[in-house]
PDB file of C-alpha atoms in Angstrom:
ATOM      1  CA  MET A   1     -91.379 -61.545  13.881  1.00  0.00           C
ATOM      2  CA  LEU A   2     -93.533 -62.116  11.465  1.00  0.00           C
ATOM      3  CA  ARG A   3     -96.578 -63.713  12.768  1.00  0.00           C
ATOM      4  CA  VAL A   4     -97.977 -65.947  10.483  1.00  0.00           C
ATOM      5  CA  MET A   5    -101.691 -67.999  10.058  1.00  0.00           C
ATOM      6  CA  LEU A   6    -102.373 -70.148   6.344  1.00  0.00           C
ATOM      7  CA  VAL A   7    -105.846 -70.818   5.114  1.00  0.00           C
ATOM      8  CA  ASP A   8    -106.035 -73.780   3.053  1.00  0.00           C
ATOM      9  CA  ASP A   9    -108.801 -75.829   2.991  1.00  0.00           C
ATOM     10  CA  GLU A  10    -106.173 -78.315   1.616  1.00  0.00           C
ATOM     11  CA  PRO A  11    -104.374 -79.679   4.612  1.00  0.00           C
ATOM     12  CA  PRO A  12    -101.613 -80.823   1.643  1.00  0.00           C
ATOM     13  CA  ALA A  13    -100.951 -77.754   0.922  1.00  0.00           C
ATOM     14  CA  ARG A  14    -100.903 -76.013   4.503  1.00  0.00           C
ATOM     15  CA  ARG A  15     -98.173 -78.509   5.204  1.00  0.00           C
ATOM     16  CA  GLY A  16     -96.449 -78.380   1.505  1.00  0.00           C
ATOM     17  CA  LEU A  17     -95.534 -74.143   2.351  1.00  0.00           C
ATOM     18  CA  ARG A  18     -95.022 -75.004   6.312  1.00  0.00           C
ATOM     19  CA  ARG A  19     -92.253 -76.978   4.999  1.00  0.00           C
ATOM     20  CA  LEU A  20     -91.682 -73.446   2.740  1.00  0.00           C
ATOM     21  CA  LEU A  21     -91.577 -71.223   5.587  1.00  0.00           C
ATOM     22  CA  ARG A  22     -89.616 -73.779   7.960  1.00  0.00           C
ATOM     23  CA  SER A  23     -86.330 -71.723   5.979  1.00  0.00           C
ATOM     24  CA  TYR A  24     -87.247 -68.029   7.168  1.00  0.00           C
ATOM     25  CA  ALA A  25     -85.960 -68.012  10.875  1.00  0.00           C
ATOM     26  CA  ASP A  26     -88.585 -64.426  11.537  1.00  0.00           C
ATOM     27  CA  ILE A  27     -91.373 -66.720  10.203  1.00  0.00           C
ATOM     28  CA  GLU A  28     -93.576 -67.895  12.623  1.00  0.00           C
ATOM     29  CA  ILE A  29     -96.626 -69.568  11.810  1.00  0.00           C
ATOM     30  CA  VAL A  30     -99.514 -68.397  14.990  1.00  0.00           C
ATOM     31  CA  ALA A  31    -102.702 -70.688  13.545  1.00  0.00           C
ATOM     32  CA  GLU A  32    -104.349 -72.697  10.514  1.00  0.00           C
ATOM     33  CA  ALA A  33    -107.634 -72.379   8.215  1.00  0.00           C
ATOM     34  CA  GLY A  34    -109.674 -74.205   5.740  1.00  0.00           C
ATOM     35  CA  SER A  35    -112.282 -72.235   5.980  1.00  0.00           C
ATOM     36  CA  VAL A  36    -113.556 -68.290   5.935  1.00  0.00           C
ATOM     37  CA  SER A  37    -115.223 -69.173   9.625  1.00  0.00           C
ATOM     38  CA  GLU A  38    -112.340 -71.341  10.996  1.00  0.00           C
ATOM     39  CA  ALA A  39    -110.355 -68.319   9.780  1.00  0.00           C
ATOM     40  CA  GLN A  40    -112.391 -65.377  11.108  1.00  0.00           C
ATOM     41  CA  ALA A  41    -112.876 -66.445  14.188  1.00  0.00           C
ATOM     42  CA  LEU A  42    -108.606 -67.558  14.579  1.00  0.00           C
ATOM     43  CA  ALA A  43    -107.598 -63.440  12.628  1.00  0.00           C
ATOM     44  CA  ALA A  44    -109.702 -61.746  14.789  1.00  0.00           C
ATOM     45  CA  ALA A  45    -108.341 -63.603  18.157  1.00  0.00           C
ATOM     46  CA  LEU A  46    -104.827 -63.948  17.230  1.00  0.00           C
ATOM     47  CA  ARG A  47    -104.303 -60.911  14.979  1.00  0.00           C
ATOM     48  CA  PRO A  48    -101.941 -62.066  12.570  1.00  0.00           C
ATOM     49  CA  ASP A  49     -99.347 -59.630  10.672  1.00  0.00           C
ATOM     50  CA  ALA A  50     -99.502 -61.589   7.639  1.00  0.00           C
ATOM     51  CA  ILE A  51    -102.335 -64.462   5.980  1.00  0.00           C
ATOM     52  CA  PHE A  52    -101.453 -66.334   3.809  1.00  0.00           C
ATOM     53  CA  LEU A  53    -104.491 -67.466   1.856  1.00  0.00           C
ATOM     54  CA  ASP A  54    -106.140 -69.681  -0.767  1.00  0.00           C
ATOM     55  CA  VAL A  55    -108.760 -68.080  -2.732  1.00  0.00           C
ATOM     56  CA  GLU A  56    -112.010 -71.062  -2.752  1.00  0.00           C
ATOM     57  CA  LEU A  57    -112.026 -72.275  -0.710  1.00  0.00           C
ATOM     58  CA  THR A  58    -114.761 -75.064   1.123  1.00  0.00           C
ATOM     59  CA  ASP A  59    -117.050 -71.931   3.054  1.00  0.00           C
ATOM     60  CA  GLY A  60    -116.484 -68.830   0.070  1.00  0.00           C
ATOM     61  CA  ARG A  61    -113.834 -67.250  -0.501  1.00  0.00           C
ATOM     62  CA  GLY A  62    -110.865 -65.755   0.680  1.00  0.00           C
ATOM     63  CA  PHE A  63    -111.830 -62.305  -0.512  1.00  0.00           C
ATOM     64  CA  ASP A  64    -114.866 -62.526   1.622  1.00  0.00           C
ATOM     65  CA  LEU A  65    -112.130 -63.652   4.573  1.00  0.00           C
ATOM     66  CA  VAL A  66    -110.510 -60.191   3.753  1.00  0.00           C
ATOM     67  CA  ALA A  67    -113.880 -58.228   4.164  1.00  0.00           C
ATOM     68  CA  GLN A  68    -113.989 -59.453   7.271  1.00  0.00           C
ATOM     69  CA  LEU A  69    -111.410 -58.877   9.043  1.00  0.00           C
ATOM     70  CA  LEU A  70    -111.972 -56.444  11.940  1.00  0.00           C
ATOM     71  CA  SER A  71    -107.691 -55.638  11.376  1.00  0.00           C
ATOM     72  CA  ALA A  72    -105.660 -55.446   8.325  1.00  0.00           C
ATOM     73  CA  PRO A  73    -102.900 -57.301   8.413  1.00  0.00           C
ATOM     74  CA  ALA A  74    -101.125 -58.234   4.992  1.00  0.00           C
ATOM     75  CA  ILE A  75    -102.242 -60.873   2.902  1.00  0.00           C
ATOM     76  CA  VAL A  76    -100.425 -63.148   0.088  1.00  0.00           C
ATOM     77  CA  PHE A  77    -102.739 -65.550  -1.591  1.00  0.00           C
ATOM     78  CA  VAL A  78    -102.525 -68.837  -2.583  1.00  0.00           C
ATOM     79  CA  THR A  79    -104.006 -69.930  -5.937  1.00  0.00           C
ATOM     80  CA  ALA A  80    -103.258 -72.281  -8.438  1.00  0.00           C
ATOM     81  CA  HIS A  81    -105.883 -69.895 -10.271  1.00  0.00           C
ATOM     82  CA  ASP A  82    -104.357 -66.689 -12.047  1.00  0.00           C
ATOM     83  CA  LEU A  83    -107.720 -64.829 -13.425  1.00  0.00           C
ATOM     84  CA  TYR A  84    -107.778 -64.306  -9.684  1.00  0.00           C
ATOM     85  CA  ALA A  85    -104.934 -61.822 -10.108  1.00  0.00           C
ATOM     86  CA  VAL A  86    -106.280 -58.769 -11.105  1.00  0.00           C
ATOM     87  CA  LYS A  87    -109.269 -57.960  -8.811  1.00  0.00           C
ATOM     88  CA  ALA A  88    -106.205 -59.209  -5.005  1.00  0.00           C
ATOM     89  CA  PHE A  89    -104.637 -56.247  -6.675  1.00  0.00           C
ATOM     90  CA  ASP A  90    -106.876 -54.433  -6.490  1.00  0.00           C
ATOM     91  CA  ILE A  91    -107.511 -54.999  -2.997  1.00  0.00           C
ATOM     92  CA  ALA A  92    -103.936 -54.342  -2.771  1.00  0.00           C
ATOM     93  CA  ALA A  93    -102.772 -58.108  -1.560  1.00  0.00           C
ATOM     94  CA  VAL A  94     -98.944 -57.769  -1.194  1.00  0.00           C
ATOM     95  CA  ASP A  95     -98.814 -60.249  -2.974  1.00  0.00           C
ATOM     96  CA  PHE A  96    -100.193 -63.544  -5.178  1.00  0.00           C
ATOM     97  CA  LEU A  97     -98.277 -66.856  -5.159  1.00  0.00           C
ATOM     98  CA  LEU A  98     -99.343 -69.937  -8.271  1.00  0.00           C
ATOM     99  CA  LYS A  99     -99.663 -73.450  -7.421  1.00  0.00           C
ATOM    100  CA  PRO A 100     -97.297 -75.263  -6.866  1.00  0.00           C
ATOM    101  CA  ILE A 101     -95.152 -72.692  -5.141  1.00  0.00           C
ATOM    102  CA  ASP A 102     -91.406 -71.987  -6.403  1.00  0.00           C
ATOM    103  CA  PRO A 103     -89.402 -71.510  -3.008  1.00  0.00           C
ATOM    104  CA  GLU A 104     -87.026 -68.517  -5.297  1.00  0.00           C
ATOM    105  CA  ARG A 105     -90.021 -67.004  -5.502  1.00  0.00           C
ATOM    106  CA  LEU A 106     -91.525 -67.684  -1.515  1.00  0.00           C
ATOM    107  CA  ALA A 107     -88.641 -65.756  -0.701  1.00  0.00           C
ATOM    108  CA  LEU A 108     -89.367 -62.580  -2.329  1.00  0.00           C
ATOM    109  CA  THR A 109     -92.552 -62.668  -0.772  1.00  0.00           C
ATOM    110  CA  ILE A 110     -91.706 -62.305   2.658  1.00  0.00           C
ATOM    111  CA  GLU A 111     -88.289 -59.537   2.119  1.00  0.00           C
ATOM    112  CA  ARG A 112     -92.031 -58.183   0.534  1.00  0.00           C
ATOM    113  CA  LEU A 113     -94.311 -59.054   3.783  1.00  0.00           C
ATOM    114  CA  ARG A 114     -90.689 -57.656   5.561  1.00  0.00           C
ATOM    115  CA  ARG A 115     -90.702 -53.785   3.715  1.00  0.00           C
ATOM    116  CA  HIS A 116     -94.725 -54.208   4.286  1.00  0.00           C
ATOM    117  CA  GLY A 117     -94.117 -54.510   7.864  1.00  0.00           C
ATOM    118  CA  GLN A 118     -91.949 -51.198   7.999  1.00  0.00           C
ATOM    119  CA  GLY A 119     -94.460 -49.964   6.701  1.00  0.00           C
ATOM    120  CA  ALA A 120     -93.426 -50.196   2.676  1.00  0.00           C
ATOM    121  CA  THR A 121     -95.992 -49.090   0.416  1.00  0.00           C
ATOM    122  CA  ARG A 122     -96.516 -49.951  -3.132  1.00  0.00           C
ATOM    123  CA  ALA A 123     -97.950 -49.668  -6.131  1.00  0.00           C
ATOM    124  CA  VAL A 124    -101.777 -51.322  -6.633  1.00  0.00           C
ATOM    125  CA  PRO A 125    -102.122 -52.089 -10.273  1.00  0.00           C
ATOM    126  CA  SER A 126    -105.934 -51.273 -11.664  1.00  0.00           C
ATOM    127  CA  ARG A 127    -107.721 -53.105 -14.084  1.00  0.00           C
ATOM    128  CA  GLU A 128    -107.377 -50.469 -16.350  1.00  0.00           C
ATOM    129  CA  ARG A 129    -103.435 -49.979 -16.418  1.00  0.00           C
ATOM    130  CA  GLN A 130    -102.879 -49.399 -20.128  1.00  0.00           C
ATOM    131  CA  ASP A 131     -98.688 -50.677 -19.697  1.00  0.00           C
ATOM    132  CA  ASP A 132     -95.756 -51.217 -21.812  1.00  0.00           C
ATOM    133  CA  VAL A 133     -92.063 -51.327 -22.513  1.00  0.00           C
ATOM    134  CA  GLU A 134     -89.856 -50.743 -25.067  1.00  0.00           C
ATOM    135  CA  LEU A 135     -85.582 -50.295 -25.775  1.00  0.00           C
ATOM    136  CA  ASP A 136     -84.440 -47.112 -27.417  1.00  0.00           C
ATOM    137  CA  VAL A 137     -81.159 -46.595 -28.906  1.00  0.00           C
ATOM    138  CA  ASP A 138     -79.086 -43.791 -28.054  1.00  0.00           C
ATOM    139  CA  PRO A 139     -80.922 -40.987 -30.580  1.00  0.00           C
ATOM    140  CA  GLY A 140     -78.965 -40.327 -33.748  1.00  0.00           C
ATOM    141  CA  HIS A 141     -77.297 -43.804 -32.839  1.00  0.00           C
ATOM    142  CA  GLY A 142     -77.289 -47.766 -34.118  1.00  0.00           C
ATOM    143  CA  GLY A 143     -75.821 -50.753 -32.459  1.00  0.00           C
ATOM    144  CA  PRO A 144     -77.787 -52.428 -29.392  1.00  0.00           C
ATOM    145  CA  ALA A 145     -79.918 -50.771 -26.833  1.00  0.00           C
ATOM    146  CA  GLN A 146     -79.165 -48.959 -24.593  1.00  0.00           C
ATOM    147  CA  ARG A 147     -82.199 -47.692 -22.593  1.00  0.00           C
ATOM    148  CA  ILE A 148     -85.410 -49.396 -21.270  1.00  0.00           C
ATOM    149  CA  HIS A 149     -88.819 -47.144 -21.695  1.00  0.00           C
ATOM    150  CA  LEU A 150     -91.319 -48.569 -19.291  1.00  0.00           C
ATOM    151  CA  ARG A 151     -94.826 -46.660 -19.242  1.00  0.00           C
ATOM    152  CA  ILE A 152     -96.484 -47.384 -16.641  1.00  0.00           C
ATOM    153  CA  ASP A 153     -99.572 -46.188 -16.051  1.00  0.00           C
ATOM    154  CA  GLY A 154     -99.899 -42.872 -18.259  1.00  0.00           C
ATOM    155  CA  LYS A 155     -96.197 -42.304 -17.136  1.00  0.00           C
ATOM    156  CA  SER A 156     -93.179 -42.651 -17.719  1.00  0.00           C
ATOM    157  CA  VAL A 157     -89.625 -44.567 -17.071  1.00  0.00           C
ATOM    158  CA  ILE A 158     -86.319 -44.284 -18.993  1.00  0.00           C
ATOM    159  CA  ALA A 159     -83.061 -45.294 -17.796  1.00  0.00           C
ATOM    160  CA  PRO A 160     -80.041 -47.136 -19.154  1.00  0.00           C
ATOM    161  CA  LEU A 161     -80.725 -50.710 -19.548  1.00  0.00           C
ATOM    162  CA  ARG A 162     -78.110 -51.723 -17.456  1.00  0.00           C
ATOM    163  CA  THR A 163     -78.810 -50.787 -14.744  1.00  0.00           C
ATOM    164  CA  VAL A 164     -82.135 -53.544 -15.199  1.00  0.00           C
ATOM    165  CA  ALA A 165     -80.274 -55.730 -12.424  1.00  0.00           C
ATOM    166  CA  LEU A 166     -84.327 -58.014 -11.823  1.00  0.00           C
ATOM    167  CA  LEU A 167     -86.801 -58.668 -13.764  1.00  0.00           C
ATOM    168  CA  THR A 168     -89.701 -60.983 -11.162  1.00  0.00           C
ATOM    169  CA  ALA A 169     -93.224 -62.535 -12.683  1.00  0.00           C
ATOM    170  CA  GLU A 170     -96.763 -62.364 -10.460  1.00  0.00           C
ATOM    171  CA  ALA A 171     -98.817 -63.062 -11.463  1.00  0.00           C
ATOM    172  CA  ASP A 172    -100.416 -61.463 -15.133  1.00  0.00           C
ATOM    173  CA  PHE A 173     -97.189 -58.521 -13.636  1.00  0.00           C
ATOM    174  CA  THR A 174     -93.963 -57.462 -13.998  1.00  0.00           C
ATOM    175  CA  ARG A 175     -91.809 -56.090 -11.383  1.00  0.00           C
ATOM    176  CA  VAL A 176     -88.509 -54.389 -12.661  1.00  0.00           C
ATOM    177  CA  PHE A 177     -85.593 -53.552 -10.365  1.00  0.00           C
ATOM    178  CA  LEU A 178     -83.189 -50.799 -11.689  1.00  0.00           C
ATOM    179  CA  LYS A 179     -80.159 -50.161  -9.371  1.00  0.00           C
ATOM    180  CA  GLY A 180     -79.245 -47.635  -7.789  1.00  0.00           C
ATOM    181  CA  ALA A 181     -82.896 -47.209  -7.628  1.00  0.00           C
ATOM    182  CA  ARG A 182     -86.995 -48.114  -6.877  1.00  0.00           C
ATOM    183  CA  ASP A 183     -88.676 -51.220  -8.108  1.00  0.00           C
ATOM    184  CA  TYR A 184     -91.389 -50.989 -10.703  1.00  0.00           C
ATOM    185  CA  LEU A 185     -95.115 -52.824 -11.777  1.00  0.00           C
ATOM    186  CA  VAL A 186     -95.257 -52.669 -14.911  1.00  0.00           C
ATOM    187  CA  CYS A 187     -98.572 -54.857 -16.868  1.00  0.00           C
ATOM    188  CA  ARG A 188     -97.680 -56.811 -19.022  1.00  0.00           C
ATOM    189  CA  LEU A 189     -95.573 -60.423 -18.883  1.00  0.00           C
ATOM    190  CA  LEU A 190     -92.460 -61.906 -17.603  1.00  0.00           C
ATOM    191  CA  ARG A 191     -92.226 -63.418 -21.251  1.00  0.00           C
ATOM    192  CA  HIS A 192     -92.641 -60.065 -22.683  1.00  0.00           C
ATOM    193  CA  PHE A 193     -89.505 -58.980 -21.138  1.00  0.00           C
ATOM    194  CA  GLU A 194     -87.972 -62.386 -22.209  1.00  0.00           C
ATOM    195  CA  ALA A 195     -88.557 -61.637 -25.649  1.00  0.00           C
ATOM    196  CA  GLN A 196     -86.708 -57.902 -26.486  1.00  0.00           C
ATOM    197  CA  LEU A 197     -84.346 -58.237 -23.748  1.00  0.00           C
ATOM    198  CA  PRO A 198     -80.879 -59.419 -25.266  1.00  0.00           C
ATOM    199  CA  THR A 199     -79.709 -62.681 -24.153  1.00  0.00           C
ATOM    200  CA  PRO A 200     -76.528 -62.508 -22.974  1.00  0.00           C
ATOM    201  CA  PRO A 201     -76.689 -60.689 -20.748  1.00  0.00           C
ATOM    202  CA  PHE A 202     -80.385 -61.031 -19.677  1.00  0.00           C
ATOM    203  CA  VAL A 203     -81.519 -65.085 -19.002  1.00  0.00           C
ATOM    204  CA  ARG A 204     -84.276 -66.796 -17.260  1.00  0.00           C
ATOM    205  CA  ILE A 205     -83.413 -68.896 -14.877  1.00  0.00           C
ATOM    206  CA  SER A 206     -86.863 -69.803 -14.389  1.00  0.00           C
ATOM    207  CA  ARG A 207     -90.496 -69.502 -14.577  1.00  0.00           C
ATOM    208  CA  SER A 208     -90.765 -66.193 -12.586  1.00  0.00           C
ATOM    209  CA  LEU A 209     -87.156 -64.348 -12.346  1.00  0.00           C
ATOM    210  CA  ILE A 210     -84.971 -62.976 -14.768  1.00  0.00           C
ATOM    211  CA  VAL A 211     -81.412 -61.565 -13.864  1.00  0.00           C
ATOM    212  CA  ASN A 212     -78.784 -59.993 -16.192  1.00  0.00           C
ATOM    213  CA  LEU A 213     -75.641 -61.476 -15.851  1.00  0.00           C
ATOM    214  CA  ASP A 214     -73.445 -58.048 -15.673  1.00  0.00           C
ATOM    215  CA  GLN A 215     -75.107 -57.245 -12.570  1.00  0.00           C
ATOM    216  CA  LEU A 216     -74.365 -60.048 -10.983  1.00  0.00           C
ATOM    217  CA  GLU A 217     -72.365 -59.351  -7.277  1.00  0.00           C
ATOM    218  CA  ARG A 218     -71.917 -62.319  -6.051  1.00  0.00           C
ATOM    219  CA  VAL A 219     -72.954 -65.947  -6.012  1.00  0.00           C
ATOM    220  CA  GLU A 220     -73.245 -68.370  -2.821  1.00  0.00           C
ATOM    221  CA  TRP A 221     -73.565 -72.072  -3.335  1.00  0.00           C
ATOM    222  CA  GLN A 222     -76.537 -73.539  -0.401  1.00  0.00           C
ATOM    223  CA  GLU A 223     -77.562 -76.767   0.128  1.00  0.00           C
ATOM    224  CA  ALA A 224     -79.969 -79.320  -1.954  1.00  0.00           C
ATOM    225  CA  GLY A 225     -78.107 -77.421  -5.176  1.00  0.00           C
ATOM    226  CA  ARG A 226     -79.516 -74.365  -4.120  1.00  0.00           C
ATOM    227  CA  CYS A 227     -78.324 -70.579  -4.232  1.00  0.00           C
ATOM    228  CA  SER A 228     -78.366 -66.880  -3.003  1.00  0.00           C
ATOM    229  CA  LEU A 229     -78.084 -64.429  -5.476  1.00  0.00           C
ATOM    230  CA  SER A 230     -76.709 -60.658  -5.118  1.00  0.00           C
ATOM    231  CA  LEU A 231     -77.286 -58.177  -7.074  1.00  0.00           C
ATOM    232  CA  GLY A 232     -76.099 -55.026  -4.609  1.00  0.00           C
ATOM    233  CA  GLY A 233     -77.399 -51.770  -4.163  1.00  0.00           C
ATOM    234  CA  ASP A 234     -80.279 -51.680  -2.607  1.00  0.00           C
ATOM    235  CA  ILE A 235     -81.993 -55.184  -4.229  1.00  0.00           C
ATOM    236  CA  THR A 236     -82.584 -58.116  -1.586  1.00  0.00           C
ATOM    237  CA  PRO A 237     -80.522 -61.258  -2.104  1.00  0.00           C
ATOM    238  CA  VAL A 238     -82.436 -63.720  -3.661  1.00  0.00           C
ATOM    239  CA  THR A 239     -82.587 -66.967  -2.692  1.00  0.00           C
ATOM    240  CA  ILE A 240     -83.077 -69.799  -6.447  1.00  0.00           C
ATOM    241  CA  GLY A 241     -84.292 -73.513  -5.789  1.00  0.00           C
ATOM    242  CA  ARG A 242     -82.167 -76.729  -6.997  1.00  0.00           C
ATOM    243  CA  ILE A 243     -83.563 -76.395 -10.968  1.00  0.00           C
ATOM    244  CA  ALA A 244     -83.027 -72.349 -11.249  1.00  0.00           C
ATOM    245  CA  ALA A 245     -79.740 -72.750  -9.162  1.00  0.00           C
ATOM    246  CA  ARG A 246     -78.245 -75.474 -11.967  1.00  0.00           C
ATOM    247  CA  ARG A 247     -79.734 -73.481 -15.247  1.00  0.00           C
ATOM    248  CA  LEU A 248     -77.882 -70.385 -14.114  1.00  0.00           C
ATOM    249  CA  ARG A 249     -74.346 -72.188 -13.095  1.00  0.00           C
ATOM    250  CA  GLN A 250     -74.575 -73.726 -17.235  1.00  0.00           C
ATOM    251  CA  ARG A 251     -74.872 -70.072 -18.256  1.00  0.00           C
ATOM    252  CA  ILE A 252     -71.732 -69.154 -16.288  1.00  0.00           C
ATOM    253  CA  GLU A 253     -69.528 -71.908 -17.211  1.00  0.00           C
ATOM    254  CA  SER A 254     -70.496 -71.803 -20.610  1.00  0.00           C
ATOM    255  CA  ASP A 255     -70.208 -67.117 -20.773  1.00  0.00           C
ATOM    256  CA  ARG A 256     -66.932 -68.066 -18.916  1.00  0.00           C
ATOM    257  CA  MET A 257     -66.040 -70.482 -21.272  1.00  0.00           C
ATOM    258  CA  VAL A 258     -66.964 -68.264 -24.070  1.00  0.00           C
ATOM    259  CA  SER A 259     -64.224 -65.178 -22.698  1.00  0.00           C
ATOM    260  CA  VAL A 260     -61.367 -67.895 -22.860  1.00  0.00           C
TER     261      VAL A 260
END
């Protein structure tokens, strides 16, 4: 069970996040706070595993709270201002959510919190990073791109393009999930990948997700129009909301008609 605290000076924002978190059986909300001082006292007394933290509060900023914490809970920043993204990752925040929160994006955050609780580590992007992505063809051959070349913080990762299963937006960064391998956080916006990746099989189904339909192993349609995507390997199934699920269904049906 993950014990979490919600910190936001807007009660409607806390209510909305609390409602979204109710669907996760392993999440327990142990406290809520509307200010830095209130959150500091509650965190010291309750020692939550994670804090969903707004940046701009009535008596300071979320970063002030992080600096004052005696324990070391996982931090997930929740804000309407993406200009704080780099600073959030500089202090090793587990994730950075933009308001209004997408349910499918929150599902990725919860999975990262679970991994964090199991002792998993993650790379922390620095302000000076100069990442890039290129699609390469095999030497001496023409035709469609065969490989993806990620240049990440001075290092290169080259993998067959078909192994890219999922890409998720994280503020100014994109996390690239390779099937049968690890995931990589690249200092590039998701739209940079969208402009280069071939469609099909890569389809952007929401503002935060690009899916490789060729790697999609199973789709479980759920109530209220949502669905869960299974991509196999070590990639955790992703739950997407009603609008993204409708786009995915339309794309699958369209591809099925073309193939007939």
